[in-house]
Coordinates of C-alpha atoms in Angstrom, one line a residue:
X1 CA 76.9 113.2 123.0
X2 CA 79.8 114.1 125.3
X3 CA 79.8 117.7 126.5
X4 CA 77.1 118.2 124.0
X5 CA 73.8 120.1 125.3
X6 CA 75.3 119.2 129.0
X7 CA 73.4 122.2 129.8
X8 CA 69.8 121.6 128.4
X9 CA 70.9 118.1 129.6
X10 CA 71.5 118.7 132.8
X11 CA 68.7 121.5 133.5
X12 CA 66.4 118.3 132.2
X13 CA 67.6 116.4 135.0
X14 CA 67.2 119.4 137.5
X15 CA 63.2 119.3 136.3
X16 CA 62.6 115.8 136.9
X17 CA 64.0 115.9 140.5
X18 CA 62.2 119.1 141.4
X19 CA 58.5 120.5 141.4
X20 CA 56.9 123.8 141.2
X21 CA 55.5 124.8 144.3
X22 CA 54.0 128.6 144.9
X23 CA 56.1 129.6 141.5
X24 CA 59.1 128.5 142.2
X25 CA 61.2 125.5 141.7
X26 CA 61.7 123.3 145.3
X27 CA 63.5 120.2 145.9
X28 CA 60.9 117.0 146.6
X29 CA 60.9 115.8 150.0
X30 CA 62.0 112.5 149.3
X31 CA 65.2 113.6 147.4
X32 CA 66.4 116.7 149.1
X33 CA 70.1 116.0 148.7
X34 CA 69.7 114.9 145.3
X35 CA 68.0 118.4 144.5
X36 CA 70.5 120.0 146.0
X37 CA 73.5 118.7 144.0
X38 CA 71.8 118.7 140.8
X39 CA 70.8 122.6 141.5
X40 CA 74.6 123.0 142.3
X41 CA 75.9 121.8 139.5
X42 CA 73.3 123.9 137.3
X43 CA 74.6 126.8 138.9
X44 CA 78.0 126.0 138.0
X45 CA 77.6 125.3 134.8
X46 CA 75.3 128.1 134.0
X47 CA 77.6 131.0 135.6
X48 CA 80.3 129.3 133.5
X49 CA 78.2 129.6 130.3
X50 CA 77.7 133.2 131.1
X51 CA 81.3 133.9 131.4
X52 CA 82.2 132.4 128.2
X53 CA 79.3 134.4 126.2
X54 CA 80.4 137.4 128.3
X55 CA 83.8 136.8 127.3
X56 CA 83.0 136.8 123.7
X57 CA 80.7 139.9 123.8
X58 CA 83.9 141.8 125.1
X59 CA 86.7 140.1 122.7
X60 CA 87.3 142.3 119.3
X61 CA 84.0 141.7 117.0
X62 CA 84.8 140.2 113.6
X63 CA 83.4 141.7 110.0
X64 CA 81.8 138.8 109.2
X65 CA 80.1 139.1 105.5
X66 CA 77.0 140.3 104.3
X67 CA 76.0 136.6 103.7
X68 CA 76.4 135.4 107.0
X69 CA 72.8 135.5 108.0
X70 CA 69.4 136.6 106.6
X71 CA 67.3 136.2 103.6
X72 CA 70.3 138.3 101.6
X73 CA 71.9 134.6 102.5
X74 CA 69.3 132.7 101.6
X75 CA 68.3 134.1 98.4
X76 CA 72.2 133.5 96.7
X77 CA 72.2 129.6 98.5
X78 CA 69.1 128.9 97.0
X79 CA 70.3 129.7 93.0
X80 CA 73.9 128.5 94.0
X81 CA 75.8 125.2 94.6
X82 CA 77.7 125.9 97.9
X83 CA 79.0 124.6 101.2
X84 CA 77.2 126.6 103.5
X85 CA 80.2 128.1 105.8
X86 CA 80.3 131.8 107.3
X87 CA 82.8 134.0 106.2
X88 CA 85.3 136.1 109.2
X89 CA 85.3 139.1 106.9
X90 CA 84.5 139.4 103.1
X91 CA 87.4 138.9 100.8
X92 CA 89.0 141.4 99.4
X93 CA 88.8 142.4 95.5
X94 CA 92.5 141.7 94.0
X95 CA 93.8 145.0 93.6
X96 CA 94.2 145.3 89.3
X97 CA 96.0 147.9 87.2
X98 CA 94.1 146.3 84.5
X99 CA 90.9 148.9 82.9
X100 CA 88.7 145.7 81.5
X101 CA 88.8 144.4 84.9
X102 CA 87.3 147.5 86.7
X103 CA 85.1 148.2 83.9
X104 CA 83.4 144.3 84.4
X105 CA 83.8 144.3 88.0
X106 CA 81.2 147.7 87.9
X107 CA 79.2 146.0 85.2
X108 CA 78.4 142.6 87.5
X109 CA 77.4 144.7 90.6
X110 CA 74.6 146.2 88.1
X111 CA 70.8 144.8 88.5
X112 CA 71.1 142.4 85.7
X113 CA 74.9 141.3 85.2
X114 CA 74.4 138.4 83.0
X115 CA 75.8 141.0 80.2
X116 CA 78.9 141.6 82.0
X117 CA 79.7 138.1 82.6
X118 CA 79.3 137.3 79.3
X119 CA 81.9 139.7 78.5
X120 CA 84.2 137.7 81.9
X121 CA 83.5 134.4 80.1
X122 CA 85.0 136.0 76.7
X123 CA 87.8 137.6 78.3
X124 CA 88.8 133.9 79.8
X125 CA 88.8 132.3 76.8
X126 CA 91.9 134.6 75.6
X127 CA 93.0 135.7 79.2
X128 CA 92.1 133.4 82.0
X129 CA 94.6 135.7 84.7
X130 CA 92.4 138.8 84.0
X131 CA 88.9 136.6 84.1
X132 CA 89.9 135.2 88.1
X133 CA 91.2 138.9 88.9
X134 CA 87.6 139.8 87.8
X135 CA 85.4 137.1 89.6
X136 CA 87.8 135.8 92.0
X137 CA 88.6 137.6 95.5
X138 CA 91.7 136.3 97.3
X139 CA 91.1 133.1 95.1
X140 CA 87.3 132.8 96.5
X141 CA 84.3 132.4 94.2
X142 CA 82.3 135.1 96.2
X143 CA 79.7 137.2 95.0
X144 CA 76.4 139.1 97.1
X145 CA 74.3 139.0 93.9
X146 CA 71.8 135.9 93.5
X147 CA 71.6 136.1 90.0
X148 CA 75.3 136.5 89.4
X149 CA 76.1 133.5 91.8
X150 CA 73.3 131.5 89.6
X151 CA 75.2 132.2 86.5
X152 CA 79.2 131.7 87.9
X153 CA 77.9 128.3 89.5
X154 CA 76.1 127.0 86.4
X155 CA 78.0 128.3 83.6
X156 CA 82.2 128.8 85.1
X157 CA 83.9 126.0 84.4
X158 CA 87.9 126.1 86.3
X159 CA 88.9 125.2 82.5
X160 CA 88.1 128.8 81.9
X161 CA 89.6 130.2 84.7
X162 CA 93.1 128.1 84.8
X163 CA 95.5 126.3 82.2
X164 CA 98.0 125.3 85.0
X165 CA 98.1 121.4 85.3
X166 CA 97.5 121.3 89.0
X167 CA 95.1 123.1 91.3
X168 CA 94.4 123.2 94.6
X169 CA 90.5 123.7 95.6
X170 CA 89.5 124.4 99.1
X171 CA 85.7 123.8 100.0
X172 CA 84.9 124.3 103.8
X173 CA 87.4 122.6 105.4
X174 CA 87.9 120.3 103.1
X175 CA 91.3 120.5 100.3
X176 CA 91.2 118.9 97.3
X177 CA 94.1 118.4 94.6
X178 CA 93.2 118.6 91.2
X179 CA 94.9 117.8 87.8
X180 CA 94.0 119.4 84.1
X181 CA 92.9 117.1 81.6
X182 CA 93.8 117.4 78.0
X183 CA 90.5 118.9 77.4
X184 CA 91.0 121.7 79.8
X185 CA 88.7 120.4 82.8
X186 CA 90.2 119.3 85.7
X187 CA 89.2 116.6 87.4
X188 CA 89.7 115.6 91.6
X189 CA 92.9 113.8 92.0
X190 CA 92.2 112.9 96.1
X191 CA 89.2 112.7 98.1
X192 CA 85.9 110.9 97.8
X193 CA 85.1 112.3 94.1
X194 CA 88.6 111.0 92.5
X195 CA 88.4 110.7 88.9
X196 CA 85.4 112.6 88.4
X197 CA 85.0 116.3 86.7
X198 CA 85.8 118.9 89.4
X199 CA 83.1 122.1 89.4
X200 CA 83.0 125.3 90.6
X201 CA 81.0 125.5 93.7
X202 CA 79.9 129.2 95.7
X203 CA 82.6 129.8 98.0
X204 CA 85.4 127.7 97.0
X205 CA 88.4 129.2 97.3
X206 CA 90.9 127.7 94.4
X207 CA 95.0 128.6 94.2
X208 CA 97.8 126.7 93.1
X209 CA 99.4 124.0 95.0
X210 CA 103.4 126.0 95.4
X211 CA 101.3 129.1 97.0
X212 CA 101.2 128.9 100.9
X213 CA 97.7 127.7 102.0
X214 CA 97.1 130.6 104.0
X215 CA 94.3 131.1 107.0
X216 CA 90.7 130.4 105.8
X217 CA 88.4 133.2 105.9
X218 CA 85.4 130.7 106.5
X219 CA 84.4 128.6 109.0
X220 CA 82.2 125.5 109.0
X221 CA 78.9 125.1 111.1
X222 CA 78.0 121.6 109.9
X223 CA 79.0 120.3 113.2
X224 CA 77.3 122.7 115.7
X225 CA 73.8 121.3 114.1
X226 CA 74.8 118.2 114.2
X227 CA 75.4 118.4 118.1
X228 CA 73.2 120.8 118.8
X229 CA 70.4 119.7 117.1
X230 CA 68.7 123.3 116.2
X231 CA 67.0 124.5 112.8
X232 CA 69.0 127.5 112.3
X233 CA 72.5 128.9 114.0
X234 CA 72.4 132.5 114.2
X235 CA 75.7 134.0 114.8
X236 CA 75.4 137.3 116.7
X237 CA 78.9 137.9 117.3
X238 CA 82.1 136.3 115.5
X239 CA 85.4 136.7 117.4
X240 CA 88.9 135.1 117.0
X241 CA 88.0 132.7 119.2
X242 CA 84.3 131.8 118.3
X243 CA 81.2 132.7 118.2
X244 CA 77.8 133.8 120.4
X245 CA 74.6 132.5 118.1
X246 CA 71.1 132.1 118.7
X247 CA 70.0 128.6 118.2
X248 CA 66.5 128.0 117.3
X249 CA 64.0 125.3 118.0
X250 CA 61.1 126.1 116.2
X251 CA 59.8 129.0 117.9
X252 CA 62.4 128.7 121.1
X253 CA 65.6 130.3 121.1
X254 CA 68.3 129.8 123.2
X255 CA 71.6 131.9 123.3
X256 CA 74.9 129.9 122.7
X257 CA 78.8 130.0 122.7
X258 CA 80.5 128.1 120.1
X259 CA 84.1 127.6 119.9
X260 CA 86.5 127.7 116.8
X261 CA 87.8 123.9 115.9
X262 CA 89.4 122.9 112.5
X263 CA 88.0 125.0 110.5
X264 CA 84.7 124.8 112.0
X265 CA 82.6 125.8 114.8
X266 CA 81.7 123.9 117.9
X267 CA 79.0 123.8 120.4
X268 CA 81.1 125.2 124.0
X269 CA 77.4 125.6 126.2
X270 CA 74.0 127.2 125.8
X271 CA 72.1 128.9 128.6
X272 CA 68.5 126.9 128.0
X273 CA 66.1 128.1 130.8
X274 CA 64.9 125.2 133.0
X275 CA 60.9 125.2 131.4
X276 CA 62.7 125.1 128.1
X277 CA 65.4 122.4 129.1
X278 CA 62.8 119.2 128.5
X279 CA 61.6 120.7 125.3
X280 CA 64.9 120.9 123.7
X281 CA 65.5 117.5 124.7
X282 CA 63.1 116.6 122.8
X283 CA 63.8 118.4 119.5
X284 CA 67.1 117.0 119.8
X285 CA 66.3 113.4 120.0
X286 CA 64.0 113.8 116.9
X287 CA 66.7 115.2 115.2
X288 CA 68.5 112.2 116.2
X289 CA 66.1 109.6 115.1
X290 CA 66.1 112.5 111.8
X291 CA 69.3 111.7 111.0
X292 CA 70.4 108.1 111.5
X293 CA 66.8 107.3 109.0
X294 CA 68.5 110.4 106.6
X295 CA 72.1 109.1 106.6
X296 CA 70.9 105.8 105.0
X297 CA 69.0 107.4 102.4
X298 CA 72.0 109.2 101.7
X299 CA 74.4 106.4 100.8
X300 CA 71.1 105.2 98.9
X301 CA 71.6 108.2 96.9
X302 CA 75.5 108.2 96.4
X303 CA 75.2 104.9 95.1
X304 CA 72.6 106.1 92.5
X305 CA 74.7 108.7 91.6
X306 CA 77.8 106.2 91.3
X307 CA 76.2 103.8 89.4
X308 CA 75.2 106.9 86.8
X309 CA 71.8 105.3 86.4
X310 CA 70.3 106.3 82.9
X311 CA 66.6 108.3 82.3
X312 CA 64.3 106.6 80.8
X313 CA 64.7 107.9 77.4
X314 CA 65.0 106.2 74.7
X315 CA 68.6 107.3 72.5
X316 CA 65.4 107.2 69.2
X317 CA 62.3 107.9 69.6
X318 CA 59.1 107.6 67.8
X319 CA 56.9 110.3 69.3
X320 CA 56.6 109.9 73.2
X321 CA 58.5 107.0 74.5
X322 CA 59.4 107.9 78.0
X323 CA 59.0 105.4 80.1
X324 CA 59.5 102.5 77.9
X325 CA 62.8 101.6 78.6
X326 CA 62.5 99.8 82.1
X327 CA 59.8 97.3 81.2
X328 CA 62.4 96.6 78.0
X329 CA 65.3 96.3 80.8
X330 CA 62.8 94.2 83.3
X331 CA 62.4 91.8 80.4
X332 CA 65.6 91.3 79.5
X333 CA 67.1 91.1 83.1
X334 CA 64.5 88.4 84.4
X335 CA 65.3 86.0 81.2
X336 CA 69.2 86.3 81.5
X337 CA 70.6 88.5 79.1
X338 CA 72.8 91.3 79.3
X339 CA 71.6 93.1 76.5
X340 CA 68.2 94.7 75.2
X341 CA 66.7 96.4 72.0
X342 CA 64.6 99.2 72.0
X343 CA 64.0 100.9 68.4
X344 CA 67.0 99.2 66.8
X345 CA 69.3 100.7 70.1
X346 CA 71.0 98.6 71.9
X347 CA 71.3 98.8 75.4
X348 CA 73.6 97.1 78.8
X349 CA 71.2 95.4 81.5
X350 CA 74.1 96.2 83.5
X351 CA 76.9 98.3 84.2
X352 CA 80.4 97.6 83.7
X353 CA 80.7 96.5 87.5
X354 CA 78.1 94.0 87.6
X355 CA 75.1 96.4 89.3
X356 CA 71.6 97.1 87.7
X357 CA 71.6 99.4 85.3
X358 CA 68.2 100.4 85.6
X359 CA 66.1 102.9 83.7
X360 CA 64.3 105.5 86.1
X361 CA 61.7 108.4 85.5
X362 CA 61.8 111.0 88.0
X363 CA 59.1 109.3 90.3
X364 CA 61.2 106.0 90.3
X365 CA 64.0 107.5 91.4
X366 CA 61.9 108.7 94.5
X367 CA 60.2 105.6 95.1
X368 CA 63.7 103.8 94.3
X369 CA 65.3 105.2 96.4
X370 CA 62.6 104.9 99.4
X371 CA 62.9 100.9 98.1
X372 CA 66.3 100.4 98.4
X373 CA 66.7 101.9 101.9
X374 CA 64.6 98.7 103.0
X375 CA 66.7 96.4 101.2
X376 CA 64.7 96.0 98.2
X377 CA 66.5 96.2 95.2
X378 CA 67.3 93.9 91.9
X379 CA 70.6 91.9 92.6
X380 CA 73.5 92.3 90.8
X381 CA 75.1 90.3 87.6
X382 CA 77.1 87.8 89.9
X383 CA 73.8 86.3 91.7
X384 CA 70.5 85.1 90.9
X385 CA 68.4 86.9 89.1
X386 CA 65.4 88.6 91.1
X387 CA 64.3 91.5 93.6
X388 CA 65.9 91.4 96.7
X389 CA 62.8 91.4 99.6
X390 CA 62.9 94.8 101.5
X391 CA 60.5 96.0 104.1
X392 CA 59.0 98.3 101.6
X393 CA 57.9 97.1 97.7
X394 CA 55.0 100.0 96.4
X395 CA 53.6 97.1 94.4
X396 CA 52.0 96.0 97.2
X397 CA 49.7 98.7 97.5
X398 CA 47.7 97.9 94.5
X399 CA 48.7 101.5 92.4
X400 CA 47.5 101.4 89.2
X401 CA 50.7 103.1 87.6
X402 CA 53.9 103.3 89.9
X403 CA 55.2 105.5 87.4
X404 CA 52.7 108.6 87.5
X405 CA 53.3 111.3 89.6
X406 CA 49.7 111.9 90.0
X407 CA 49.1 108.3 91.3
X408 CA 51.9 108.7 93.8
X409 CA 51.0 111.8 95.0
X410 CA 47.0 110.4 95.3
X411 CA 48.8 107.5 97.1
X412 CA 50.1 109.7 99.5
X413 CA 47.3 111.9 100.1
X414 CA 45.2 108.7 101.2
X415 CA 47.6 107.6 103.7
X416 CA 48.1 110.4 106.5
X417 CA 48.9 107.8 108.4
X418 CA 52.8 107.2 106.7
X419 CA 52.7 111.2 105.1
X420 CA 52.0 114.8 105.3
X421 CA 51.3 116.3 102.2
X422 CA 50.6 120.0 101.5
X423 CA 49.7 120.7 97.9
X424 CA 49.5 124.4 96.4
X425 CA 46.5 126.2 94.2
X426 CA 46.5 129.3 92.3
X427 CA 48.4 132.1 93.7
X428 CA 50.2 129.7 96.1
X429 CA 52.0 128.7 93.0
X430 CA 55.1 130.6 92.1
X431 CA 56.8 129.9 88.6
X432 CA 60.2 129.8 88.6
X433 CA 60.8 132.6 86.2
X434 CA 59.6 134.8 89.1
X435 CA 63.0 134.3 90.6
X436 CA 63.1 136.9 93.6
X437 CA 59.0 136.0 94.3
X438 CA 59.7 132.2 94.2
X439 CA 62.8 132.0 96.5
X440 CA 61.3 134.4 98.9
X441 CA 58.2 132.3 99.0
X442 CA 60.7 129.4 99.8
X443 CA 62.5 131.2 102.4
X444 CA 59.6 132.1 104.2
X445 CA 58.8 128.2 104.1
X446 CA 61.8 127.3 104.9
X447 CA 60.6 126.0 108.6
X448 CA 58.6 123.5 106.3
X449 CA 61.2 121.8 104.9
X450 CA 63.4 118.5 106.5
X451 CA 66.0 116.2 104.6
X452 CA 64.4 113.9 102.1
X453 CA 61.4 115.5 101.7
X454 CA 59.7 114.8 98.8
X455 CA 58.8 118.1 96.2
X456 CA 56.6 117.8 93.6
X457 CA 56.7 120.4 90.4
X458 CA 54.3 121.3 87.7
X459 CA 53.8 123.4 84.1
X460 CA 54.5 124.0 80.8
X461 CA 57.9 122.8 79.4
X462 CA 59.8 124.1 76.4
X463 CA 57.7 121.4 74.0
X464 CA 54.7 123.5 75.2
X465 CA 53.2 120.3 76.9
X466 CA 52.5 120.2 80.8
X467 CA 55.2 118.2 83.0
X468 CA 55.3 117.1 86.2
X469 CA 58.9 116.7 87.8
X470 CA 59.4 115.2 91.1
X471 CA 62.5 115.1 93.4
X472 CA 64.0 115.0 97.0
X473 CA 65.1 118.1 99.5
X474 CA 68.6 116.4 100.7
X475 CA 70.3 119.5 102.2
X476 CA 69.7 123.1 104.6
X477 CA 71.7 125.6 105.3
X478 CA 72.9 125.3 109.4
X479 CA 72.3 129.2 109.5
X480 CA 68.9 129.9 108.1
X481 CA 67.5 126.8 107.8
X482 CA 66.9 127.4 104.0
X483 CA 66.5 124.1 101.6
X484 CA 69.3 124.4 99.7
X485 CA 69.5 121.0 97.7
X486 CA 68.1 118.6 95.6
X487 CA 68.6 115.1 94.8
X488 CA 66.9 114.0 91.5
X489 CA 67.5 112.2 88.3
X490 CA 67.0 114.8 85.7
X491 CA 69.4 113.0 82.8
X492 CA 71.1 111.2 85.8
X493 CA 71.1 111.1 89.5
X494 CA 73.0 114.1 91.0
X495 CA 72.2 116.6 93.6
X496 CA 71.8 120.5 92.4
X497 CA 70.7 123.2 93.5
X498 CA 67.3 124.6 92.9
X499 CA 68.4 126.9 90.1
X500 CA 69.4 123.4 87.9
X501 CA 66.8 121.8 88.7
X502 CA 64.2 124.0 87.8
X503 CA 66.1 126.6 85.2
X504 CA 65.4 124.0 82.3
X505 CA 61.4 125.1 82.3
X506 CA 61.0 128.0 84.1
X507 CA 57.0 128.2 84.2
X508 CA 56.7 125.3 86.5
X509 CA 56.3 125.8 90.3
X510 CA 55.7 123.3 93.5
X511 CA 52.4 122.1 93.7
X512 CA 52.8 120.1 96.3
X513 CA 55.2 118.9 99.4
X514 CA 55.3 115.7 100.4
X515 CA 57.1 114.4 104.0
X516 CA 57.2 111.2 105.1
X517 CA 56.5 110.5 108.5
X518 CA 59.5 110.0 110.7
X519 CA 58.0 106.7 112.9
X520 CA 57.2 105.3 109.2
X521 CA 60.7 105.9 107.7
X522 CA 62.4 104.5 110.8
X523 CA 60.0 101.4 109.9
X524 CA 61.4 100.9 106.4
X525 CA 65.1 102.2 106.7
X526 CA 65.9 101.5 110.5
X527 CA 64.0 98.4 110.4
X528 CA 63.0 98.7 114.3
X529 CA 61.8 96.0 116.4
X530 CA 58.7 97.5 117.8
X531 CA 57.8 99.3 113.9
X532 CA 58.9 96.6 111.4
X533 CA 56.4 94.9 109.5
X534 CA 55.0 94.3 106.3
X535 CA 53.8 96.0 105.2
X536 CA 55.3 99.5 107.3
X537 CA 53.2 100.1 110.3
X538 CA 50.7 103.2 110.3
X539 CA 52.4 106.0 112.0
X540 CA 49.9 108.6 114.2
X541 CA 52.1 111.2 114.7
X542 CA 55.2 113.1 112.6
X543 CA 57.5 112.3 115.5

């Protein structure tokens, strides 16, 4: 942890060697000198803490951006892929001699732009240069407008936007090089997505490789929660140097100076008042124990995206078949071959590197993924054929139907012991095509919400039949704590944002919100000593 929460740290140790006598803190007896240095050391490190924030209240304030903090923030990460950094100052508009770029520019900020960018998207096809002097400032994909960021995310492609056969793409404070495909989309040469499609995320910042990379205008809080531990970063103040924020525990809140590092901002000190000190200690070790069970789910899920694992949906159809496709695969897996028939289609038991190439609704995914976190999960083409043992296997439990949303979400609702689940009646149930009502709804829950959380939807689709769609919450923003994205396997496993997810039928809302318990995750992802078993061990409490 390092020079991490020293200060909470070390006003935790202060506690523990003193008591409250007569309202006021006094060493014990039996330890005066002990007391003594620890309270000296407090007072060092707290007068030096209020000389750095002091320093930064004085230093030259930043502009920062509108979307640095707030619901305004909230509401345009919520509809929009993005890496959640703050920006030093909005970017500036390219200044354009050209009339059909101030005429679109006015006609996005209008109410209801989606019009206007029609008009960008037709203008790129015949001149990309005026399309980026339209939508991009100082080569940023920026705008304040939810519904415009929902529609550049989902719809710009860089094909549209570029013909030059390299980019450079800057997300955070991460660079990527990219290279144009004969078919106009470019796809990452470098990084950890080389060889796949490249898209357009909220934020990016995209120039070509010969122009200087000059100064970012954003900065990165990623690693402030990560050391610090808190459910949202405020920043009050953003200088050339850093930053003062307000870091917030639930309902505490505790001033802070962070320090600019690489592109990002860094935990420097926090002033955390001694009755506060052992509290804060403790919300930081569950988001700890939070994060080593969440990391493993999340190479879980990057190898489900990897492996491109198909719906279950039959390629022909005769009436409903969803579904059918995995006992087919199950079949044909178990008695050796490498290939399976459904409805005269042929299909791989396989992929072409030897893994399963299994067939999952939207609840297997979930479950699948919760599976293969304990180790179970079917082997590959090179060994025997059969499950891999894990600490968890759902079969166990006796459901009726793995596969049914409704029996998972019963399943859950009679174990309180491994999960908390909150499920949503009348009102309480927003459809998505009330877009300002239902992101509101979900900012103001936004407390509610941890990493790999489970979300359950409901309603009518466009076949005019009642779905149910289930997926994970796999991401927050650092600054308002706002669930900002989803992992799910709608066509194939990926991780969008709750625009994608939901856009495709609009009448559905959450009906219910599903966590699993920390102590029973660490049972069958961390595998602990003391919570191992089979099967998990009954958790009593979240933490």
């Amino acid at each position: 942890m390092g020079r991490r929460l020293v200060v909470a740290l070390v006003l935790l140790a202060c506690a523990q060697a003193c008591s409250r006598r007569s309202g006021r803190i006094r060493p014990r007896p039996a330890e005066p000198a002990k007391a003594a240095l620890v309270a000296a050391v407090v007072d060092d490190l707290r007068l030096a803490c209020e000389r750095k924030l002091r320093a930064l209240d004085e230093q030259p304030a930043l502009s920062g951006s509108l979307l640095n903090e707030g619901e305004a923030r909230a509401l345009v990460l919520g509809r929009a892929r993005a890496e959640p950094v703050v920006f030093l100052r909005t970017p500036a508009k390219t200044v354009s001699t050209a009339r059909p770029v101030e005429l679109l520019r006015g006609e996005l900020g209008l109410e209801h732009p989606t019009p206007a960018f029609e008009k960008v998207l037709a203008l790129a096809k015949k001149h990309p240069e005026l399309a980026r002097e339209v939508l991009l400032n100082e080569g940023y994909l920026y705008t304040e407008s939810p519904e415009l960021a929902a529609l550049e995310v989902n719809y710009l492609a860089l094909g549209l936007l570029f013909r030059e056969p390299l980019l450079r793409l800057v997300r955070g404070d991460q660079v990527f090089l990219l290279r144009r495909r004969p078919d106009g989309d470019y796809l990452y040469e470098d990084g950890p997505w080389q060889g796949q499609r490249a898209t357009l995320w909220l934020f990016d910042r995209v120039t070509l490789p010969s122009a200087p990379l000059e100064e970012s205008l954003t900065l990165g809080l990623r690693r402030a929660r990560a050391q610090t531990g808190a459910s949202e970063i405020r920043i009050e103040r953003l200088t050339a140097e850093g930053a003062t924020a307000i870091l917030r525990y639930g309902e505490l809140e505790v001033r802070a100076a962070l320090t600019r590092r690489d592109g990002q901002l860094d935990l420097d000190c926090m002033l955390a008042p001694p009755e506060l000190a052992s509290r804060i200690e403790t919300e930081h070790a569950l988001s700890l124990r939070l994060s080593r069970v969440t990391d493993v789910l999340s190479r879980v899920v990057q190898g489900e995206i990897s492996e491109e694992l198909p719906f279950d949906e039959p390629r022909t159809e005769e009436g409903q078949q969803d579904g059918q496709l995995r006992p087919a695969w199950r079949q044909a897996y178990l008695r050796g071959s490498d290939v399976y028939t459904f409805n005269d289609d042929r299909y791989w038991v396989f992929d072409r590197l030897g893994r399963p190439r299994v067939p999952e609704v939207c609840i297997d995914f979930v479950m699948d993924t919760l599976e293969r976190a304990s180790g179970n999960w079917w082997r590959g083409r090179a060994e025997k054929r059969e499950r891999a043992p894990g600490r968890l296997d759902f079969d166990q439990f006796g459901l009726d139907n793995r596969r049914s949303v409704e029996q998972f979400i019963e399943f859950t609702r009679n174990h309180p012991e491994w999960f908390d689940v909150q499920e949503f009646e009348g009102e309480a149930r927003i459809p998505f095509w009330n877009h300002d009502a239902f992101f509101k709804n979900l900012y103001a829950r936004r407390d509610a919400f941890h990493e790999f959380d489970i979300v359950v939807i409901f309603g009518l689709r466009a076949d005019g039949k009642l779905h149910y769609h289930s997926f994970y919450v796999v991401d927050s923003d650092p600054v308002t704590g706002m669930p900002i994205a989803l992992a799910a396997n709608a066509g194939r496993p990926r991780i969008r944002s709750w625009e994608n997810e939901m856009q495709s039928a609009p009448q559905r809302s959450v009906i219910a919100h599903i966590r699993p318990r920390l102590t029973w995750l660490e049972s069958v992802v961390i595998g602990e000593p003391n919570l191992s078993v089979e099967p998990p061990v009954s958790a009593t409490s979240p933490g």
